Structures are given as C-alpha cells and as structure tokens.
Coordinates of C-alpha atoms in Angstrom, one line a residue:
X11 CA 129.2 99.0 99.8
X12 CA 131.6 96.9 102.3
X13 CA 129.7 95.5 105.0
X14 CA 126.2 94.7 105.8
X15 CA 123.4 96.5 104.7
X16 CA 121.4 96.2 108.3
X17 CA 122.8 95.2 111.6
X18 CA 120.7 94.6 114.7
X19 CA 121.8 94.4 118.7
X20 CA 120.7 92.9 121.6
X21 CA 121.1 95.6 125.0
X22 CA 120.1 93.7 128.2
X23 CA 121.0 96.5 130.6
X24 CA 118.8 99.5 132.3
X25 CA 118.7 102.8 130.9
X26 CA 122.9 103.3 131.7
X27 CA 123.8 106.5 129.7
X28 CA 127.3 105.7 129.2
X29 CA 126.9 102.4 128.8
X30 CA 124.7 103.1 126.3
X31 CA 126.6 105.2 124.2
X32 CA 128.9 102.6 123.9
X33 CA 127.1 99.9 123.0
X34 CA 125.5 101.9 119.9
X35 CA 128.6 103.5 119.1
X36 CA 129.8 99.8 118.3
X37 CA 126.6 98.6 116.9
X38 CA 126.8 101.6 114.3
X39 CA 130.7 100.6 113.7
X40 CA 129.3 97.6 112.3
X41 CA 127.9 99.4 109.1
X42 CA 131.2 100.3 108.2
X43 CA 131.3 103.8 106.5
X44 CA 127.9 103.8 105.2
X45 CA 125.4 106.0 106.3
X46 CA 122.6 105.2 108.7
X47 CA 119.1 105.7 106.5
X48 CA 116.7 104.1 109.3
X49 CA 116.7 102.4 113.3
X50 CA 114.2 99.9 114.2
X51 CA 113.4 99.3 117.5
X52 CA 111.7 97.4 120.2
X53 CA 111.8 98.4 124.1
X54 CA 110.4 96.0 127.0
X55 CA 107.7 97.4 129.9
X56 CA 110.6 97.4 132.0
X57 CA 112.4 100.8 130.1
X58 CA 108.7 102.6 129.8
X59 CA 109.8 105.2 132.5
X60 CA 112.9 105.8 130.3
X61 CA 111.7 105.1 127.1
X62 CA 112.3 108.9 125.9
X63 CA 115.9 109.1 127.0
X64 CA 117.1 105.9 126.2
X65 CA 115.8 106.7 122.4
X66 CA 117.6 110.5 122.4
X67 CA 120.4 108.1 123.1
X68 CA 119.8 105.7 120.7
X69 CA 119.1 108.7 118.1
X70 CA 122.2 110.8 118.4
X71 CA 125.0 107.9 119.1
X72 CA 124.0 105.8 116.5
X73 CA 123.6 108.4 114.0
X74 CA 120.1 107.6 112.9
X75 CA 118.2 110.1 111.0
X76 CA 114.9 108.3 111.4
X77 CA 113.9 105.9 114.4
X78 CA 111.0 104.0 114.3
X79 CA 109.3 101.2 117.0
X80 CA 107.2 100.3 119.5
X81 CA 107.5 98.3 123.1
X82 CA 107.1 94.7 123.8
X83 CA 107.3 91.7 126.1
X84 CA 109.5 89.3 123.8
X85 CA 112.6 90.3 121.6
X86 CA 113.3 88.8 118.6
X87 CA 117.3 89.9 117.4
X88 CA 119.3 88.3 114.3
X89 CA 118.1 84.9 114.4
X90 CA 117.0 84.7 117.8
X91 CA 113.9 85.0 119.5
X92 CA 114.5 86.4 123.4
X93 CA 111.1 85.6 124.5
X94 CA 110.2 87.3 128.2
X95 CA 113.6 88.9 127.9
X96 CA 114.5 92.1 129.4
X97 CA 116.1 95.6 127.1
X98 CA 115.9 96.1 123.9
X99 CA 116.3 95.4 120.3
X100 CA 117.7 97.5 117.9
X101 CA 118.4 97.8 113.6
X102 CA 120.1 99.8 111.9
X103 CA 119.5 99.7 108.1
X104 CA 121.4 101.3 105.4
X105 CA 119.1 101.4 102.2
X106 CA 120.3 102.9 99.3
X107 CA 118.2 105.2 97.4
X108 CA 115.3 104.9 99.6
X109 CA 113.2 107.3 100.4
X110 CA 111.7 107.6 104.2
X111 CA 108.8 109.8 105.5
X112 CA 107.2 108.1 108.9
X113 CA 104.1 109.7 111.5
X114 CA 102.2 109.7 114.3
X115 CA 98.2 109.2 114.1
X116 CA 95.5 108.8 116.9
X117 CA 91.9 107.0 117.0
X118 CA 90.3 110.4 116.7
X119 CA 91.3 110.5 112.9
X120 CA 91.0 107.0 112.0
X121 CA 87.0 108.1 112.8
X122 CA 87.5 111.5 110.8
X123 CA 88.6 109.6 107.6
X124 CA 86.3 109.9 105.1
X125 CA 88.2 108.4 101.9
X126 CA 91.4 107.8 100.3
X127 CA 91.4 111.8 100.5
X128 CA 91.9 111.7 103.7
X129 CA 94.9 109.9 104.3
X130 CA 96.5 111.1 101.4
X131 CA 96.6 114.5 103.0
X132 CA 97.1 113.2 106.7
X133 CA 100.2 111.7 105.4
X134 CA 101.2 113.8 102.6
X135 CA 102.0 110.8 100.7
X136 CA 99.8 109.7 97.3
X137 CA 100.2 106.3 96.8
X138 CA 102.3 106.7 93.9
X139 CA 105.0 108.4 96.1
X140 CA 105.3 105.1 98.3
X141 CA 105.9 101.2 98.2
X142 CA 104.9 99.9 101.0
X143 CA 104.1 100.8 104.7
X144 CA 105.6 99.5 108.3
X145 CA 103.1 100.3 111.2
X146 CA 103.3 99.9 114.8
X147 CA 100.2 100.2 116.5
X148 CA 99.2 100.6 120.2
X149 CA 96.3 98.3 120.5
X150 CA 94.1 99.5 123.6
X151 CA 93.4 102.7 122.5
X152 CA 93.2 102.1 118.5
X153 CA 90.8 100.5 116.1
X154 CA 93.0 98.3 113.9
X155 CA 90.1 97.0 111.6
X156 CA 88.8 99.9 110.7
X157 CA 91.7 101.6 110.0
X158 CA 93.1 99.2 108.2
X159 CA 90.0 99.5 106.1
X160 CA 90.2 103.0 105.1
X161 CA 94.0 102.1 104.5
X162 CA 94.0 100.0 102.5
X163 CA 91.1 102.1 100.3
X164 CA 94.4 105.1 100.2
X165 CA 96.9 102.4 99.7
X166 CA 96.1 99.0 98.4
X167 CA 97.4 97.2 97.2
X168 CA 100.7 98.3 98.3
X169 CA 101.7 96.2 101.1
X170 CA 101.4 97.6 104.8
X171 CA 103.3 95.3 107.2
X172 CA 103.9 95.6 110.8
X173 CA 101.8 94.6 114.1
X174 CA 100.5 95.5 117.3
X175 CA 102.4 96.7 120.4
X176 CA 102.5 94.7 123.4
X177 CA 103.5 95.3 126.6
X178 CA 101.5 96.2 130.6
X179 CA 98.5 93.7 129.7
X180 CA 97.1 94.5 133.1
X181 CA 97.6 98.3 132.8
X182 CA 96.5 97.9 129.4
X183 CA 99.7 100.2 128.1
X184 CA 102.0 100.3 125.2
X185 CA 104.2 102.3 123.8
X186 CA 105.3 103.5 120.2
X187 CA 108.2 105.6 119.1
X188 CA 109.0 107.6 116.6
X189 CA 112.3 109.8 116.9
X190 CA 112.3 110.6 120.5
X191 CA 108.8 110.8 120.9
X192 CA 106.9 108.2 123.3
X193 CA 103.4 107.5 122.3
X194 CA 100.8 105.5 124.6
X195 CA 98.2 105.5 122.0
X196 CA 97.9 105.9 118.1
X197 CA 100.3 104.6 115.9
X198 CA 103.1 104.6 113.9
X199 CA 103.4 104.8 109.9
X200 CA 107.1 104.5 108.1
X201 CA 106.7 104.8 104.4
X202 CA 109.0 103.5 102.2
X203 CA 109.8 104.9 98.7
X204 CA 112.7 105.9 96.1
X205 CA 114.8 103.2 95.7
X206 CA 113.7 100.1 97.7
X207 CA 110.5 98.2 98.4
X208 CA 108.6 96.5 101.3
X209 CA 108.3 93.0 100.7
X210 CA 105.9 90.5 102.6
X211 CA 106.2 86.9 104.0
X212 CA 103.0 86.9 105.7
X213 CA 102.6 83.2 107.3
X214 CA 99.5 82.0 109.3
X215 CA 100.4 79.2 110.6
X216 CA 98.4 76.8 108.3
X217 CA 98.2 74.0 105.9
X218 CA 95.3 72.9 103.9
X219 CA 93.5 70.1 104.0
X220 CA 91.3 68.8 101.2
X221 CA 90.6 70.6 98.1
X222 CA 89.1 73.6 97.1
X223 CA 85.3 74.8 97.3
X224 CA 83.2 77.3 96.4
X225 CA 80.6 78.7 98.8
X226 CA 77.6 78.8 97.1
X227 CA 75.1 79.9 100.2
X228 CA 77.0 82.4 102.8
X229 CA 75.1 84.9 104.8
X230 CA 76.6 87.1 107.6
X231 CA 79.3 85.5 109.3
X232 CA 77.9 81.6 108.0
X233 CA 78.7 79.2 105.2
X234 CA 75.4 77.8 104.9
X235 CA 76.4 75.4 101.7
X236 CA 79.3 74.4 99.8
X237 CA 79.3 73.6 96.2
X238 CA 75.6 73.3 96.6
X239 CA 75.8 70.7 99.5
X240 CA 75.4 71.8 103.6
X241 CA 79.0 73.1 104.4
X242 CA 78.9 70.9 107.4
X243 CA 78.6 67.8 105.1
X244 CA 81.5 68.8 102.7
X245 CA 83.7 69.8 106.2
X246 CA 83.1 66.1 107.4
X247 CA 83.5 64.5 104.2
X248 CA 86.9 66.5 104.3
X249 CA 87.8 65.0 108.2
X250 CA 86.8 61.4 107.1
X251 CA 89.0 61.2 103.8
X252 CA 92.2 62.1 106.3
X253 CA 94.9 59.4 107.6
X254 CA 94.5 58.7 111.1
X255 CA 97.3 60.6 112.0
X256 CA 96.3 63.7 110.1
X257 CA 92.8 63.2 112.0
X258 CA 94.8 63.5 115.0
X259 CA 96.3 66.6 114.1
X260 CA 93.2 68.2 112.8
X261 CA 91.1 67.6 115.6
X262 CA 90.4 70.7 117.0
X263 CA 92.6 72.4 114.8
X264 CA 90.9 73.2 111.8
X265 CA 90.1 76.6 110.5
X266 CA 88.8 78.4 107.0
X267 CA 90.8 79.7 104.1
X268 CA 89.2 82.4 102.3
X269 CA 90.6 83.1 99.1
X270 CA 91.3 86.8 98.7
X271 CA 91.3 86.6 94.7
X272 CA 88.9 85.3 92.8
X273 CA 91.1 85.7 89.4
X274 CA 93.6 82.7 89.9
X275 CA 93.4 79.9 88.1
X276 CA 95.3 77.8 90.7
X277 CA 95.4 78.8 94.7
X278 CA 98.6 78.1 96.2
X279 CA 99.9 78.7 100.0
X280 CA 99.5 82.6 100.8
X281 CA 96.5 82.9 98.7
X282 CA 94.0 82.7 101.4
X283 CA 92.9 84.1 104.6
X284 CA 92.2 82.0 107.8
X285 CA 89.5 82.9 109.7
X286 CA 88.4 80.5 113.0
X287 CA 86.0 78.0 112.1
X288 CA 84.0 79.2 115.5
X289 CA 81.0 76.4 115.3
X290 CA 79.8 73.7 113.0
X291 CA 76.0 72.6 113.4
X292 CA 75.0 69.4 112.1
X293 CA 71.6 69.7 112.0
X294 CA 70.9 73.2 110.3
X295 CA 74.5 72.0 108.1
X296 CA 75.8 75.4 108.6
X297 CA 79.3 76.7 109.4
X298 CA 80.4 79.7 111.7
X299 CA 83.6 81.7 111.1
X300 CA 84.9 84.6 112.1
X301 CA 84.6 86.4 109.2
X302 CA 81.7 87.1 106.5
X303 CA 82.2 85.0 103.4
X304 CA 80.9 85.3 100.3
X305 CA 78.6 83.7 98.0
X306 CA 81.1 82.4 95.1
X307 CA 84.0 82.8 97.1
X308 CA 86.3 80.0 96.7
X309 CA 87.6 78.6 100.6
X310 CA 89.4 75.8 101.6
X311 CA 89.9 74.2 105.1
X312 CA 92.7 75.0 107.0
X313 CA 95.2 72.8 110.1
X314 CA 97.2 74.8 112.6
X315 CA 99.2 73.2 114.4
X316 CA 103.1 73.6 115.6
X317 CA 103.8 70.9 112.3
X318 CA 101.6 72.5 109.7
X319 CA 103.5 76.6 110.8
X320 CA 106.4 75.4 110.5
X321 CA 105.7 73.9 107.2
X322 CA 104.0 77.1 105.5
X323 CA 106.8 79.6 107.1
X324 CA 109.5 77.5 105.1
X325 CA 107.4 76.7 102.0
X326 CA 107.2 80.4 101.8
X327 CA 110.5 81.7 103.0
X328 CA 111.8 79.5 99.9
X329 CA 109.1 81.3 97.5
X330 CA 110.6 84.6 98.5
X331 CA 114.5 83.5 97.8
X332 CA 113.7 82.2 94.6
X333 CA 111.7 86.1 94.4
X334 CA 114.1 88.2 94.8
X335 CA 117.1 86.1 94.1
X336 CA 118.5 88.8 91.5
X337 CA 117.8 91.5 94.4
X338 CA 119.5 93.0 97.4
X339 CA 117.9 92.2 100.6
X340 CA 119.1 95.2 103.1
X341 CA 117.6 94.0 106.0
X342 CA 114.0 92.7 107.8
X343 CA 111.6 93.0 110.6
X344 CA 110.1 90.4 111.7
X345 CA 106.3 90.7 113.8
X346 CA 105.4 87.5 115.6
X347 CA 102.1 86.5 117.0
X348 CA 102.8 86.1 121.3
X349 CA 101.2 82.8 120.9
X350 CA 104.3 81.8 118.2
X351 CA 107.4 80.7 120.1
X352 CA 108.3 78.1 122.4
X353 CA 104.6 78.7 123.3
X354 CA 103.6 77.0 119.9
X355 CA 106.8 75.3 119.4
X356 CA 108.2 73.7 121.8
X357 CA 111.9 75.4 121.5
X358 CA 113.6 78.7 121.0
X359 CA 114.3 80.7 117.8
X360 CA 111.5 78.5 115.2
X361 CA 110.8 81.8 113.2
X362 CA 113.9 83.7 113.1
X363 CA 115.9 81.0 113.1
X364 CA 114.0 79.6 109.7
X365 CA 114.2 83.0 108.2
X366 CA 117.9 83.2 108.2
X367 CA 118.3 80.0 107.2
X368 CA 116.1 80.7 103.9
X369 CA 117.2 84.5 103.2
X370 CA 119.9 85.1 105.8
X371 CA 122.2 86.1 106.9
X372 CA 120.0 89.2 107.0
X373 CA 120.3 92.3 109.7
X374 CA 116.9 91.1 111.3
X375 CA 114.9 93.0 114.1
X376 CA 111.6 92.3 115.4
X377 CA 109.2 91.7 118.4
X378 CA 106.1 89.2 119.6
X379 CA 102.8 90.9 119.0
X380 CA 99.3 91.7 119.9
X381 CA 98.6 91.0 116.2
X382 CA 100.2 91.3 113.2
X383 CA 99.6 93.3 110.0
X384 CA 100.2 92.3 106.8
X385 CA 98.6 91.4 103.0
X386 CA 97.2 88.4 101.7
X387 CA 96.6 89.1 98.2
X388 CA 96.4 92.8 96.9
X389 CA 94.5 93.7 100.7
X390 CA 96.3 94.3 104.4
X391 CA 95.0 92.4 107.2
X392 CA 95.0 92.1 111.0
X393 CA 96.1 87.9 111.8
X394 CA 96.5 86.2 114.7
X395 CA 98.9 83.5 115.0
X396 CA 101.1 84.3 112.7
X397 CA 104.9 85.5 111.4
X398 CA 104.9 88.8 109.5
X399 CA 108.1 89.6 107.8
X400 CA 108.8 92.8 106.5
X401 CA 111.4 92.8 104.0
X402 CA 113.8 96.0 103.0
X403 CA 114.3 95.2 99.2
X404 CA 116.1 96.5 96.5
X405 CA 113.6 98.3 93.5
X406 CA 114.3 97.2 90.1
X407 CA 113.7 100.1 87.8

C-alpha cells in the first residue's frame, strides 16, 4: 500500500464536536486510501463526562470499524510521552489480512470461570482462532491475577499484552472503551487473528547481576537456600564481588529474577521474572520475595535503576529488529508503568523515543499504567515498573 500502515494523533482540546471532526478527518487522511481495520485510544479524567460522545465522534469520522482503549493520566503519541497532559491519544492501524473480534468482561465472570472451557465460550474464540490478545483493564473493580490465571490456562502461550487503566486515584475510577461504549469496571479483550500477529517487547526495567542459581530450598513466598548454601549468603557474596560503583547502584535496588523456563540451556535478558526481593535475614539466611519460588527453579539477582531500564529496553528493542527484520511492522502500542518517565528518568520521551529509534518510524500509541500485562516466557503476567510493547506484525504463513 502507499503510506503508513498506523498513524497516531495527539488532540489537546475539550470535547469540541466540530473541531473534532476535523481533526480525525485529517488524522484518517494520513492512511491514504487504505482502509481503517482498528483505532486505539487513550482519554484523560478530564474527558470522562464526555467520554461516550467524543468516541461516536472518533468512530464515525475516522471510519473505524473497531475502537478499542481505556483512560489515563499520561499520553504517550509517536515518540513522545505527554506525561500529565490533557486530551487524548489516538491510532489508527491498517492491517492487512487480520482478523479482529474484541469484548467486554466483568469481575463477576472472572469468578465463574471454571477452565479453559470457559473462556473459550465467553469469547467465542479457541485458541487456534487467535494470535495474541490486547487487554485494557480497569483496576479497582477487577482481579488482574486471577484472571490472568485462568487466561493464560485458555490461551497460553499465546501472548496477551496490554495494562491497567489509570485515571481518578482518589475516586478510584477508570474507564475503558470499546466502540462507543464507556465501561467503569471490567475490561477490555481485542483478539488478533488472520493475517497478523501480536508481538511482545516486555521490559522490566532490570539488569542482572552475578550469575545464575538454582534454588534448592524455597517454601511459600522464601528462598531459604541457594545451590545448597543460605540464599542470604550467595546474595552477599553476589553484593561483595561488585565494583564500587555498581555497589552504589545496587544498594537498595536489587530484586529477583525468576526464570520462567526451565528448558534453556542459556538464560538471556527476557527470560526471567522480577519479583521484589521484600527482606533478607541474616540470621535464619533466608530471602523474601514477592512471589513463591520453586525448589529447582533457576533465579538470578536483578538491579533497577534509571541506567540498568534503559539498558534492557534497548538490548531488547534490537532483539526484536533483528526478529522480524524480514516482516512488516504495522503499528504498536505501547503500556508504560506510571513510575517510568521523567519520574524514573530524569527527561521526556526515554521509552517511546527508544522504540522508534530501534523499530521506528512506527504509528505508535500508548498510555502510563496502573500495571502492565505482558509474557515472559510462554506465560502472561501482571509487572510493575515496566514498558510493554505491543506489536501489530505481519504473519508469515
């Protein structure tokens, strides 16, 4: 086709009609002649009241079939991040050969579900009729873990990416769309089949430190010994072998990987899961984290710092160009943790901006989260802290 695949829009007004008829009219311009297959988009608190009108709006002057979304405080728009900025953020994605189905589900079925079954027929949709999920989730009035649980039982290990509205922290409220419907509770499911996939860059914000373990002593949420040694004695062996400067940065920055596969024969960036290292007791040698390792499960400890995200974003935005280098990338949405930004940073832009420089240009909409959704290894998970990108790629037969 001539033209982008995906192009995305920044609107900074109020709910003006005509006004905003114009301004989609000359966002969907942008796409050329080709047909609209999906919107994307992201509202701030300050549009709740007119959340259902602005998307009719949206919906018939941008010719979009099928609009999906949810509210938030910070914008993220190209290769921009509009943190505390007021409006909304919108894509519009032409993927050919795809095939879309998206719905609404509450809390009240995530506690009916009683097996793959069940969300197989919720969503009329076998996981050989899909490729991949995008989910926006109100997070007051939902259960993310459990529902990711009985999720990824229907669907792993297809990839489900997406995050956690934010939005009135005081009022506790959020909002997510779908069409021109306005949802303060539940979420939203797009899946994506036919002709193109949904890719993951799912970065935590980590680097490790030292080398690989295996627990050999866990119970409950604590690693009572490492490679048959107390697990606090291998975590300050670990600390001690570390440059001063590395020290520095590690000092009260240090968290648990957990690796997700227990079949690799080397563990590389992405193959692990960070969990908070919550306490580490010197005299019983045991280690708290916020998650329940297992005897035999291989681990390896973690930094977080503004340095060490930085570092695994790039390391594997370049992992994915080299990925699908052969492959059209139509587009992206990108669901960053609210503690990400300038917040984490120091300056504007750090995620979006890196993703464009690694896969861009790219049509790129996205928003800052109350956590994010995405896979590490052949499972979906709820992180904190981190960037999860949501790629629209093209299937290879």
């Amino acid at each position: 086709m001539q033209g982008p695949y995906a192009v995305s829009g920044y609107w900074n007004g109020d709910a003006d009609e005509a006004a905003l008829q114009l301004w989609v009219g000359a966002l969907r311009s942008r796409l050329s002649a080709a047909k609209v297959s999906l919107g994307v988009v992201f509202l701030t608190p300050h549009l709740f009241d007119r959340a259902a009108p602005v998307l009719e709006i949206l919906r018939v002057h941008g010719q979009i079939p099928l609009l999906v979304g949810c509210s938030t405080t910070s914008l993220i728009h190209g290769g921009e991040e509009l943190e505390e900025a007021r409006g909304l953020v919108l894509a519009l994605l032409h993927l050919p050969r795809v095939k879309l189905q998206a719905l609404h589900f509450r809390q009240s079925q995530v506690e009916e579900a009683n097996g793959p079954a069940y969300w197989h027929m919720e969503t009329g949709i076998g996981p050989d009729q899909t490729n991949g999920w995008l989910v926006f989730a109100d997070p007051y009035h939902l259960d993310p873990e459990s529902w990711l649980r009985g999720w990824n039982e229907a669907y792993a290990p297809l990839p489900t990416l997406g995050g956690l509205a934010s939005g009135e922290h005081s009022q506790q409220r959020t909002q997510v769309y779908l069409q021109g419907d306005v949802f303060e509770e539940g979420a939203v499911a797009l899946s994506v089949g036919g002709g193109v996939e949904l890719a993951g860059v799912v970065s935590q914000g980590c680097s490790p430190i030292g080398e690989t373990w295996t627990i050999t002593r866990a119970q409950q949420n604590f690693i009572v010994e490492i490679g048959n040694r107390p697990a606090y004695q291998v975590l300050a062996e670990t600390f001690n072998r570390l440059s001063p400067d590395e020290k520095r940065k590690a000092h009260g920055n240090l968290f648990v990987g957990l690796a997700v596969n227990e079949y690799l024969e080397d563990f590389h960036r992405g193959d692990f899961l960070i969990r908070n290292l919550l306490a580490a007791d010197p005299h019983s040698g045991t280690l708290a984290v916020g998650a329940w390792p297992r005897t035999g499960q291989t681990m390896q400890f973690q930094r977080r710092d503004a340095e060490a995200a930085s570092e695994d974003l790039a390391a594997l935005l370049r992992r994915a160009h080299d990925q699908f280098a052969s492959r059209a990338v139509y587009g992206a949405c990108l669901c960053c943790c609210s503690g990400r930004g300038q917040r984490m940073f120091g300056r504007p832009h750090h995620d979006a901006a890196l993703v464009q420089t690694h896969l861009g240009p790219l049509g790129l909409a996205g928003f800052f989260c109350n956590g994010e959704i995405g896979p590490v290894g052949e499972r979906n998970f709820l992180h904190g802290f981190t960037a999860s990108l949501g790629l629209f790629v093209e299937k290879i037969s």
